[in-house]
Short mmCIF file of C-alpha atoms in Angstrom, two decimals:
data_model
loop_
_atom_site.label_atom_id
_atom_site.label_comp_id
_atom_site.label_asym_id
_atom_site.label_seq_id
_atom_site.Cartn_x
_atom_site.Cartn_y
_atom_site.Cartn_z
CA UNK A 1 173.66 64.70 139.80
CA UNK A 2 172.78 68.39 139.85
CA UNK A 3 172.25 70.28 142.83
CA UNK A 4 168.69 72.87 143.12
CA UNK A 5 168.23 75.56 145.85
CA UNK A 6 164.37 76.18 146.55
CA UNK A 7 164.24 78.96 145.30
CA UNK A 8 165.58 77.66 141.40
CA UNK A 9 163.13 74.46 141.82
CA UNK A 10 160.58 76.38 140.11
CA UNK A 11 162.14 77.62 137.23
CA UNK A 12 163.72 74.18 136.74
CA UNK A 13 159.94 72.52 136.70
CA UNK A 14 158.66 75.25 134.25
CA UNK A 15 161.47 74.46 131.60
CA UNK A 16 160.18 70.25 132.16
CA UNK A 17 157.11 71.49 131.51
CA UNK A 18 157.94 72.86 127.66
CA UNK A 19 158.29 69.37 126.77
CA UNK A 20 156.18 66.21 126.57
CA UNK A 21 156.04 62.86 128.17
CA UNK A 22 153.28 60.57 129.97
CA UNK A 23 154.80 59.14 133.14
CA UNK A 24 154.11 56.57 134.75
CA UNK A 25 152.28 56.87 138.49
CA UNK A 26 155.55 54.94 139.98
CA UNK A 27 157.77 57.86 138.24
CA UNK A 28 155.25 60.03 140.08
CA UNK A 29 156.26 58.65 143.66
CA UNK A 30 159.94 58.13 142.80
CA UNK A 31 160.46 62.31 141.96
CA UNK A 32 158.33 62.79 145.29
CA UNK A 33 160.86 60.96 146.92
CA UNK A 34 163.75 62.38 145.37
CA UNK A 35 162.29 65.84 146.54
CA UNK A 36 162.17 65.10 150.33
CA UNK A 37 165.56 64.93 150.68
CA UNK A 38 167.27 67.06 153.20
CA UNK A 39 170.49 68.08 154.32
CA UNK A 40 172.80 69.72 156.92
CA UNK A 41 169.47 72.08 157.87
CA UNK A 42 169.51 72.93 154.71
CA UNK A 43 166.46 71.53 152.26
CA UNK A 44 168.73 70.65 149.37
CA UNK A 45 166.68 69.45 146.25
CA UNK A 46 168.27 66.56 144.39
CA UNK A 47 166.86 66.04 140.94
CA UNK A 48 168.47 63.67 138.72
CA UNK A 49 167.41 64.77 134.94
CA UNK A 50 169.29 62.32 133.69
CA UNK A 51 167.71 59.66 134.32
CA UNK A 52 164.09 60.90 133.71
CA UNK A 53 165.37 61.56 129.68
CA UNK A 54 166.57 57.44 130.37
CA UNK A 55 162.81 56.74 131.08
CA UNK A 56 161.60 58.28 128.33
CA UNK A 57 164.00 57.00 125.46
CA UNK A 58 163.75 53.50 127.33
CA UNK A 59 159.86 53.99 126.58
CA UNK A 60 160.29 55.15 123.59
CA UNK A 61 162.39 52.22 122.68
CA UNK A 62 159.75 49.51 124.03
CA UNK A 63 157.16 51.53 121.83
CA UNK A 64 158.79 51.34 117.99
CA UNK A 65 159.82 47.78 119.44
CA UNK A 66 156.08 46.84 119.93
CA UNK A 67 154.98 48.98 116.82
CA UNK A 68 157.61 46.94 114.24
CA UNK A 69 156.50 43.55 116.04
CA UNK A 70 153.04 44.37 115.29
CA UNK A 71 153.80 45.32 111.64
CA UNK A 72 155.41 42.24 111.06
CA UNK A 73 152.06 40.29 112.51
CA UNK A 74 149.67 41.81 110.20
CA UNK A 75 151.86 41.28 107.65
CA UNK A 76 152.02 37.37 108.50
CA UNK A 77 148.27 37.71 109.60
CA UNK A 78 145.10 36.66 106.95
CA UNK A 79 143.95 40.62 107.48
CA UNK A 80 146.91 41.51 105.00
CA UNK A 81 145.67 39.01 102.71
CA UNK A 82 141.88 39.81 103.30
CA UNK A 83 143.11 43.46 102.67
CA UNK A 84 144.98 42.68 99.33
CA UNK A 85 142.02 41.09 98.25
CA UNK A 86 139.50 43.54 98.56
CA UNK A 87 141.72 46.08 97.09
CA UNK A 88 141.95 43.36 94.09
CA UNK A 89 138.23 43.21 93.69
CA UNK A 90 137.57 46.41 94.29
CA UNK A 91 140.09 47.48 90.87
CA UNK A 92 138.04 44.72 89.08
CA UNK A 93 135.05 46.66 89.71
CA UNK A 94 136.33 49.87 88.75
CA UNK A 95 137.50 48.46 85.32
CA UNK A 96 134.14 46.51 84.64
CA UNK A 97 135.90 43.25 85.11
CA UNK A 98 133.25 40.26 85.37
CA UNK A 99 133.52 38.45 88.86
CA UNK A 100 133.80 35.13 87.09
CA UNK A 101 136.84 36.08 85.61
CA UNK A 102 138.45 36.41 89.22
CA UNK A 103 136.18 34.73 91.15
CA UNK A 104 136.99 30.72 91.59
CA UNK A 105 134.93 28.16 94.18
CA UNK A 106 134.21 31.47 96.10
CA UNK A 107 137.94 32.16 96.36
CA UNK A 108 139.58 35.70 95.13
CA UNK A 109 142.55 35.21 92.50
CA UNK A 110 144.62 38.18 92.82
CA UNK A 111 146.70 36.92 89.33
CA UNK A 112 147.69 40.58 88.15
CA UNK A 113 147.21 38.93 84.72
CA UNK A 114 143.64 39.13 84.68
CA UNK A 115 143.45 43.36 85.17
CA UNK A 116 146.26 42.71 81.93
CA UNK A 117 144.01 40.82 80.07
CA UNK A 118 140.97 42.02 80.81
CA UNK A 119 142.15 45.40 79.78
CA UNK A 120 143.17 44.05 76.25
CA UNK A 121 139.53 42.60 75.77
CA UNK A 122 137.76 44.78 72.85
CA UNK A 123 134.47 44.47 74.61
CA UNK A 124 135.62 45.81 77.90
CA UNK A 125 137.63 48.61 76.38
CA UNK A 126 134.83 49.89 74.36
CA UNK A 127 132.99 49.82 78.03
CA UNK A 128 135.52 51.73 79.61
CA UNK A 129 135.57 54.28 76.16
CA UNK A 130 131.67 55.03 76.77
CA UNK A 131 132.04 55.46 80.48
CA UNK A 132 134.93 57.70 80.05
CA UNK A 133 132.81 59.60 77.42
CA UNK A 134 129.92 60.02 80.11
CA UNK A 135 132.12 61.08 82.61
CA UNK A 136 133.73 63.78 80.24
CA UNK A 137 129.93 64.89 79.42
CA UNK A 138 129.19 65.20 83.44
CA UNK A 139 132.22 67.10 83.99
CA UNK A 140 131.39 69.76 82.08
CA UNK A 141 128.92 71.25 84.53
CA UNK A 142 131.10 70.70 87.44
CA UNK A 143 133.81 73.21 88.23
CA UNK A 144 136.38 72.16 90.88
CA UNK A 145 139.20 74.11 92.88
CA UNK A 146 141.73 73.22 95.14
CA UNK A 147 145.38 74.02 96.92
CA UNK A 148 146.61 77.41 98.49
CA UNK A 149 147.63 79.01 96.11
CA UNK A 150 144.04 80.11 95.42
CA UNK A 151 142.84 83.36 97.41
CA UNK A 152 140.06 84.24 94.89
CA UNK A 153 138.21 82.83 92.71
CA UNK A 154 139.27 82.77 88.55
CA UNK A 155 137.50 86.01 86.69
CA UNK A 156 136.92 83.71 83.94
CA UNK A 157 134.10 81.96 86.20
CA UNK A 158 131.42 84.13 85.64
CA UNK A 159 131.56 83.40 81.73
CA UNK A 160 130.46 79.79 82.80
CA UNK A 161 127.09 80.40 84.20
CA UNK A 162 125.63 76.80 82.82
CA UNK A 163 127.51 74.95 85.78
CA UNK A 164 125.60 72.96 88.15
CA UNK A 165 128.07 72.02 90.67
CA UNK A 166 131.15 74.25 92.55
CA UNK A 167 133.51 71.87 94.31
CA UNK A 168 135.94 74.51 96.05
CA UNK A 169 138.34 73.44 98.87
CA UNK A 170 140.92 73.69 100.80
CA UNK A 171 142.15 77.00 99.54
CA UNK A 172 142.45 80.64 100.99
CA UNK A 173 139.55 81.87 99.33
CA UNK A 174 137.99 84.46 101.79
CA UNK A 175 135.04 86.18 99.76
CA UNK A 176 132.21 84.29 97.35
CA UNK A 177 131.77 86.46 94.19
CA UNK A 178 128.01 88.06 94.02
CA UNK A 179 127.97 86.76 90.29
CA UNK A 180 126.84 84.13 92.49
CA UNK A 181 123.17 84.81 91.83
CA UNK A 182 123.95 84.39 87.49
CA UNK A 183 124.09 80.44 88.12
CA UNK A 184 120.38 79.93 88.16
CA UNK A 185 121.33 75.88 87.15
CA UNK A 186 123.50 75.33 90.40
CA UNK A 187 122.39 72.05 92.41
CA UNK A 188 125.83 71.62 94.35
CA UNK A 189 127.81 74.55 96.54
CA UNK A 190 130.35 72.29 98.31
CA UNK A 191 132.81 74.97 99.75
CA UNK A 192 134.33 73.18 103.20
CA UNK A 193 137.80 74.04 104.17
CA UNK A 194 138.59 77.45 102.94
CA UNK A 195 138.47 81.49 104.67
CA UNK A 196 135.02 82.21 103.76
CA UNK A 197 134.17 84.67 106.50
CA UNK A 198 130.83 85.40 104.89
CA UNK A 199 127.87 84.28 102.76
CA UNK A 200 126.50 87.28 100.34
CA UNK A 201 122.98 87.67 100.33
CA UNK A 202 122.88 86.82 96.09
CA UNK A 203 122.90 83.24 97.43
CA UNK A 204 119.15 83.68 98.24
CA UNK A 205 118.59 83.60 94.08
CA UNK A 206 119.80 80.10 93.82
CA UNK A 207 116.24 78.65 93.66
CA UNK A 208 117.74 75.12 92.22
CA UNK A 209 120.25 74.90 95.01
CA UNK A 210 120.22 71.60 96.95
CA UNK A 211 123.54 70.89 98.71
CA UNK A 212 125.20 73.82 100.75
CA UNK A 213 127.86 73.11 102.50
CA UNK A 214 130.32 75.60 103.94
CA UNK A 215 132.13 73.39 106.56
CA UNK A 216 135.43 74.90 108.29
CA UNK A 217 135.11 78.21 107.18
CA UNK A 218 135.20 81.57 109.16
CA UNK A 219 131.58 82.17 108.79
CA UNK A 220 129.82 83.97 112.08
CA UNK A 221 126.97 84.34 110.70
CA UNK A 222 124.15 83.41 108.07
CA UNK A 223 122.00 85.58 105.67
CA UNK A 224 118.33 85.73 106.33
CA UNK A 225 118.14 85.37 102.14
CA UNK A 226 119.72 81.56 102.38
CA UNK A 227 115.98 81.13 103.44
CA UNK A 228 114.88 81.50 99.73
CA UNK A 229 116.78 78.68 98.68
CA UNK A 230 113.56 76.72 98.64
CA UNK A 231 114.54 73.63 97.01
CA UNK A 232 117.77 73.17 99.38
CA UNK A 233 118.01 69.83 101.38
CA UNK A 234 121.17 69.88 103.15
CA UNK A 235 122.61 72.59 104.80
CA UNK A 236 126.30 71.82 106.71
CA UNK A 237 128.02 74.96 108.67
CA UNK A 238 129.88 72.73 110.68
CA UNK A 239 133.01 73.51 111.92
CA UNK A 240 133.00 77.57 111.66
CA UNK A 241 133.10 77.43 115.30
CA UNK A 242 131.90 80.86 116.00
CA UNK A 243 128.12 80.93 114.74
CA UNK A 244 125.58 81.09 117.56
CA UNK A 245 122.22 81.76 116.31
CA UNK A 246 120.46 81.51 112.63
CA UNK A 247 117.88 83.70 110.84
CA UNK A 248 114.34 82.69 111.74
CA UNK A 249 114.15 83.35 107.63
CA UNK A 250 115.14 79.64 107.42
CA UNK A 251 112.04 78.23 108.52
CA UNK A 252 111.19 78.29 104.99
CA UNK A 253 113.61 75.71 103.99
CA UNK A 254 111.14 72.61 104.18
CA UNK A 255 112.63 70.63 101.79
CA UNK A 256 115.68 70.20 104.21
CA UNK A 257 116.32 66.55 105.59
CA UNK A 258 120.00 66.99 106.97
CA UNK A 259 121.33 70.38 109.03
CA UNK A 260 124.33 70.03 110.44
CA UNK A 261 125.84 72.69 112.60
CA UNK A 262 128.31 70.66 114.83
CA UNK A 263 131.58 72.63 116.11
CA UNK A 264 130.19 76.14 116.01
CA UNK A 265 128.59 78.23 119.61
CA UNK A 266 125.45 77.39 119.78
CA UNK A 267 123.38 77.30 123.60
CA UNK A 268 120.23 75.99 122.04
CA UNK A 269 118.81 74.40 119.17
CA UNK A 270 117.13 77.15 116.53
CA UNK A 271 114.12 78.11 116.33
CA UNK A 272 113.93 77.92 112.48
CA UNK A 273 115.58 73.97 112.69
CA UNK A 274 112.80 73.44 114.97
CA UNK A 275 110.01 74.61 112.12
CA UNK A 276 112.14 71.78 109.74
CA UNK A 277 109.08 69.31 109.07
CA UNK A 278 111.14 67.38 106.68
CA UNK A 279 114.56 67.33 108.83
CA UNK A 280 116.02 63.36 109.32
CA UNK A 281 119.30 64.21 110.44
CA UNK A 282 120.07 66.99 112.66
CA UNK A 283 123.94 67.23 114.15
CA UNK A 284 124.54 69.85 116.75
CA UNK A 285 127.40 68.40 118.76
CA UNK A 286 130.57 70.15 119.84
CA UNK A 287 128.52 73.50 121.12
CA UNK A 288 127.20 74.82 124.26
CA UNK A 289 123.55 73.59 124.75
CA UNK A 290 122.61 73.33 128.50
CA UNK A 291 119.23 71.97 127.84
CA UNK A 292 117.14 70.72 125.29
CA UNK A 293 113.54 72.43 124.52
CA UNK A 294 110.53 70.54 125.69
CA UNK A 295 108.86 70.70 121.91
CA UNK A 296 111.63 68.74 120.29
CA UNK A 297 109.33 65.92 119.37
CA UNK A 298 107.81 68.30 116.77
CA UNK A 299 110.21 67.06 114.67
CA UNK A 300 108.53 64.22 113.81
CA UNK A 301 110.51 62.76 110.90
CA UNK A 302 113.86 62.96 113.09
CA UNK A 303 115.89 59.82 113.04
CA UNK A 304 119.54 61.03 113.83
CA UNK A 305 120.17 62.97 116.45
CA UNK A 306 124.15 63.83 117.67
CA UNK A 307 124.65 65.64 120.71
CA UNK A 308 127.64 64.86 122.17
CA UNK A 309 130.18 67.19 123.57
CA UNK A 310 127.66 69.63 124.81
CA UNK A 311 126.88 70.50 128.52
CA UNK A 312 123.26 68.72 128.68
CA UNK A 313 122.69 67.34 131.85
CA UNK A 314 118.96 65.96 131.28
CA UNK A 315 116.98 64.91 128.66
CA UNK A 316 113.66 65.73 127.97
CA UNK A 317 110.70 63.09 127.81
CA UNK A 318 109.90 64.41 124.61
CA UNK A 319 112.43 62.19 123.13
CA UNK A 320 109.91 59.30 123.83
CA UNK A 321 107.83 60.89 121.50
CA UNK A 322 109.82 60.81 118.61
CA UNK A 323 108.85 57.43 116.79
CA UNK A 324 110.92 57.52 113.92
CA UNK A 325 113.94 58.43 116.07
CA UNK A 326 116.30 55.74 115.44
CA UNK A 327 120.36 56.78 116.63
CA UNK A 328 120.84 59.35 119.85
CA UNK A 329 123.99 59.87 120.51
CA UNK A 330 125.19 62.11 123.89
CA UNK A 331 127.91 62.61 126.22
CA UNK A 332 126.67 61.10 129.45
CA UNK A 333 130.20 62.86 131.36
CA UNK A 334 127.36 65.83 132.83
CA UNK A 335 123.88 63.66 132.48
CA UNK A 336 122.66 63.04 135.62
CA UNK A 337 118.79 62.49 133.88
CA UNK A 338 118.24 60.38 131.70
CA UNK A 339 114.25 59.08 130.52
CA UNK A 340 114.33 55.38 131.48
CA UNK A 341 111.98 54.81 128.18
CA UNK A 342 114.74 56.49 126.23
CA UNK A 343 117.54 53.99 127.37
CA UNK A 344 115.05 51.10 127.12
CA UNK A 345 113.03 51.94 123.96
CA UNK A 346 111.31 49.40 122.34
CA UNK A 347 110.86 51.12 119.15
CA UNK A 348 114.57 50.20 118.20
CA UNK A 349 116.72 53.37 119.25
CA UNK A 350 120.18 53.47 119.49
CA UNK A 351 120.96 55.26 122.26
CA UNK A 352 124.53 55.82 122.63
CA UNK A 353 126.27 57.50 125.44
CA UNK A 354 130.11 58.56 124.46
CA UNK A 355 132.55 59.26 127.38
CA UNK A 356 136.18 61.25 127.14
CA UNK A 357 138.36 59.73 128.83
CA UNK A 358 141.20 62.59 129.03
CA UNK A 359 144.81 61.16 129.09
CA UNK A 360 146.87 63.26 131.53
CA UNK A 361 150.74 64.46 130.65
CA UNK A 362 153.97 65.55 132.42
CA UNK A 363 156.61 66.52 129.94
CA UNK A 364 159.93 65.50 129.10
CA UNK A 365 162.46 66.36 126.90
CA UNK A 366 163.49 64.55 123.52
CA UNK A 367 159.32 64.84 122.96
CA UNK A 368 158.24 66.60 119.82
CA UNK A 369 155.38 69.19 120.05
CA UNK A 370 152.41 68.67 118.79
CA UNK A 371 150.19 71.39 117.24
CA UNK A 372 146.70 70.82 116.50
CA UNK A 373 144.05 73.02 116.02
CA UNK A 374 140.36 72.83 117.20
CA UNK A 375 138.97 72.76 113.89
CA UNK A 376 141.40 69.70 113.10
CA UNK A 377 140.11 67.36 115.95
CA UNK A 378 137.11 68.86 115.87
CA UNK A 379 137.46 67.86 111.84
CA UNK A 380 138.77 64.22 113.22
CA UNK A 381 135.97 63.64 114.96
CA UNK A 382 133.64 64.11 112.47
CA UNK A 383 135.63 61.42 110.67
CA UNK A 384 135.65 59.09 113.12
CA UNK A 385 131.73 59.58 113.85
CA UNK A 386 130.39 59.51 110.58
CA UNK A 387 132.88 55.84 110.34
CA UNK A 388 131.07 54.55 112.91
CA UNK A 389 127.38 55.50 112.50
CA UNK A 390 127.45 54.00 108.73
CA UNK A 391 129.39 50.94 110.30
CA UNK A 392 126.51 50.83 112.86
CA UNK A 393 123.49 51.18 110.37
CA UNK A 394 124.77 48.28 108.25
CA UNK A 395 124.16 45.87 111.29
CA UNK A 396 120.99 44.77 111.34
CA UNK A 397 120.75 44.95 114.74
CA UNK A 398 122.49 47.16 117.51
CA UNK A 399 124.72 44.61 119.78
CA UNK A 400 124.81 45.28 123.35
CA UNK A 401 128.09 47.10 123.58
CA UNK A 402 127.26 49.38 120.72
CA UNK A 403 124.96 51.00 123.74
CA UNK A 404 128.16 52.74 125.39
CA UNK A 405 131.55 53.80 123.94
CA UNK A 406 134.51 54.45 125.35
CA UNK A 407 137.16 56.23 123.43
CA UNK A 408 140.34 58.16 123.88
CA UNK A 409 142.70 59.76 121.78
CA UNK A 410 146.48 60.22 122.60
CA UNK A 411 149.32 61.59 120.49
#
C-alpha cells in the first residue's frame, strides 16, 4: 500500500494520466471510495496502484483470450471457406481461367491443380502473352512514383512530355515542376499523399486534364488558372485540411461531376461549386459549415451529398427540391431541424444521419500510446465511407436501418 499526503495526490494523478486504460464505471466508485478515507484528523489518501495495473493486465488477459477464441471460430466457420473461395475465383479471373473449368453443380473447386493446368494450356498462355503486351503498350504513357525517399521529382521527366497519366504518392515531394504546362496529352494528375504545399499556375495549360487529385497534401490554397482546365471532371483536395475558400475562376469548370473537398476549413459551400451545372457528387464533410445556402437546389444534377462532421444545425427546404438527389448523409449530433419531406422523401433518398459516439478514457500504465494524426483518421474515414456508400448503392433498395448509423471507433 502506499501512503499520499494531499498535497502529492495531484502529482500522483497527473503521472496516471500519461498512460492509457478504459475503466470500468465500478473502478470509478471503488477509487472514490478508496479516496474518502480518513485518519487520526488527518485526511490520509490511500491509493493502491497495484491493484489498478491488476485490472488492467486482468483485462487485457480476457481480451487476447476472446480475440484467439474468435480466430479459431472463423477459422472453423463457412466465412473462412466462403473467403478462400472467392479469393480462388477471383485468381481464375485474373488468369482468364473459364468458370467451367472450376465451376461444378454451382459449387467452387479450389483444386490448386486447375491454376497449374490451366497455366500450361497453349491457348490461355497466348491470352495472357497479348494481355501482357497491351498492358506493356498502356504503360508507356503512365509514369508512377512512390516511397520517401523521393523529395523531387526525376530531371529526366521533362524529356517525357508524351505521358498521359502521373501517379505520384506517398513521397516528400513538396513543389510540382512548371514543366508542368509541356504535357499538353495529360488526362490523369493523381498526386494524394505527398508535401505539395502549392499548385503552380502552369497547371491552367493542361486543357486535356480530367482527373486532379491532390488529396493529403499541404495545399492552402488554389490557383485561379486551375479554372482553365476546361475539360477536368473531378477535382479532390481532400484532406489538406487548411483550405478555406476557392477562386470564383472555377466556375468555368462545367464539365466537373465529382468535387470533393472533405477534411479541409471550409464555413460554407463555394460559390464557384455552386455555378457546377454538371456536379453529381459533391463531398464537403469534416469542415466548419454552420449553415447551408438557401439556393443549393441549383444544383440540379446533385445526387451525393456528404456532410457529416460539420456544425449544421438545420437544413434547408431546398433539399426537397433536388430531384435527382439520391444519398444525404449528415451528422444529426447539432441538427435540431430537419425538413420532414427530406426524412420521408418519396423520390427514393437516402437520408442518413451518422452519430459519434465518443469512447471516454482514464489511463493506466502497461498501455502503449497511440499516435495518430488528423489527416490519418480523417484518411480512415474516408475509407470506411466510401466502403459503405458503394456497399449501399449495390442494394437495390435502402433497408430501414441503413436510415441511421451508429459507429464508434476505439483503439
Amino acid at each position: 500500500m502506499i501512503m499520499i499526503l494531499p498535497s502529492m495526490l495531484s502529482n500522483c494523478w497527473q503521472r496516471l494520466m500519461k498512460r492509457r486504460v478504459i475503466l470500468h464505471p465500478s473502478d470509478s466508485i471503488w477509487i472514490k471510495e478508496k479516496l474518502d478515507v480518513k485518519s487520526m484528523g488527518h485526511q490520509v489518501i490511500i491509493f493502491d496502484f497495484s491493484l489498478i495495473r491488476g485490472l488492467w493486465e486482468a483485462r487485457v488477459k480476457k481480451n487476447k483470450e476472446r480475440q484467439k477464441k474468435e480466430k479459431e471460430r472463423l477459422e472453423k466457420s463457412s466465412l473462412e471457406k466462403i473467403k478462400q473461395e472467392w479469393n480462388f475465383i477471383l485468381e481464375c479471373r485474373k488468369k482468364g481461367i473459364p468458370q467451367s473449368k472450376y465451376l461444378k453443380n454451382g459449387f467452387v473447386d479450389i483444386d490448386e491443380k486447375i491454376l497449374d493446368m490451366c497455366e500450361k494450356a497453349p491457348q490461355l498462355q497466348k491470352r495472357i502473352t497479348l494481355s501482357d503486351e497491351t498492358n506493356k503498350e498502356t504503360n508507356k504513357f503512365i509514369f508512377q512514383l512512390s516511397g520517401e525517399q523521393w523529395m523531387e521529382f526525376p530531371e529526366s521527366l521533362k524529356d517525357h512530355t508524351y505521358l498521359k497519366e502521373w501517379h505520384v504518392s506517398n513521397t516528400l515531394i513538396q513543389t510540382i515542376p512548371n514543366y508542368i504546362a509541356l504535357f499538353q496529352d495529360l488526362r490523369v494528375l493523381e498526386l494524394s499523399k505527398n508535401q505539395i504545399n502549392h499548385l503552380p499556375v502552369e497547371i491552367g495549360h493542361l486543357k486535356n486534364l480530367k482527373v486532379l487529385n491532390v488529396s493529403f497534401n499541404n495545399l492552402k490554397s488554389v490557383p485561379p488558372e486551375l479554372g482553365d482546365c476546361e475539360n477536368l471532371e473531378k477535382l479532390d483536395l481532400s484532406g489538406n485540411m487548411e483550405i478555406s475558400e476557392l477562386p470564383f475562376e472555377l466556375s468555368n469548370l462545367k464539365q466537373v461531376t465529382v468535387v470533393d473537398v472533405s477534411a479541409n476549413n471550409f464555413h460554407s459551400i463555394p460559390v464557384c461549386v455552386l455555378r457546377m451545372s454538371n456536379l453529381q457528387w459533391l463531398d464537403i464533410s469534416s469542415n466548419n459549415l454552420r449553415d447551408l445556402p438557401e439556393d443549393i437546389d441549383r444544383l440540379d444534377q446533385l445526387q451525393t451529398l456528404l456532410l457529416q462532421k460539420n456544425k449544421l444545425t438545420y437544413l434547408p427546404r431546398a433539399l426537397v427540391n433536388m430531384s435527382k438527389l439520391s444519398l444525404l448523409v449528415v451528422s444529426g449530433d447539432d441538427l435540431v431541424e430537419i425538413p420532414t419531406a427530406v426524412c420521408e422523401s418519396t423520390t427514393g433518398l437516402k437520408f442518413i444521419s451518422l452519430k459519434d459516439s465518443p469512447v471516454e478514457t482514464i489511463v493506466c500504465e502497461d498501455t502503449e500510446e497511440i499516435i495518430e494524426s488528423e489527416r490519418e483518421r480523417e484518411q480512415f474515414e474516408k475509407e470506411f465511407m466510401k466502403a459503405y456508400i458503394e456497399d449501399l448503392r449495390e442494394r437495390d433498395s435502402a433497408p430501414s436501418y441503413t436510415t441511421k448509423v451508429l459507429f464508434s471507433l476505439q483503439l
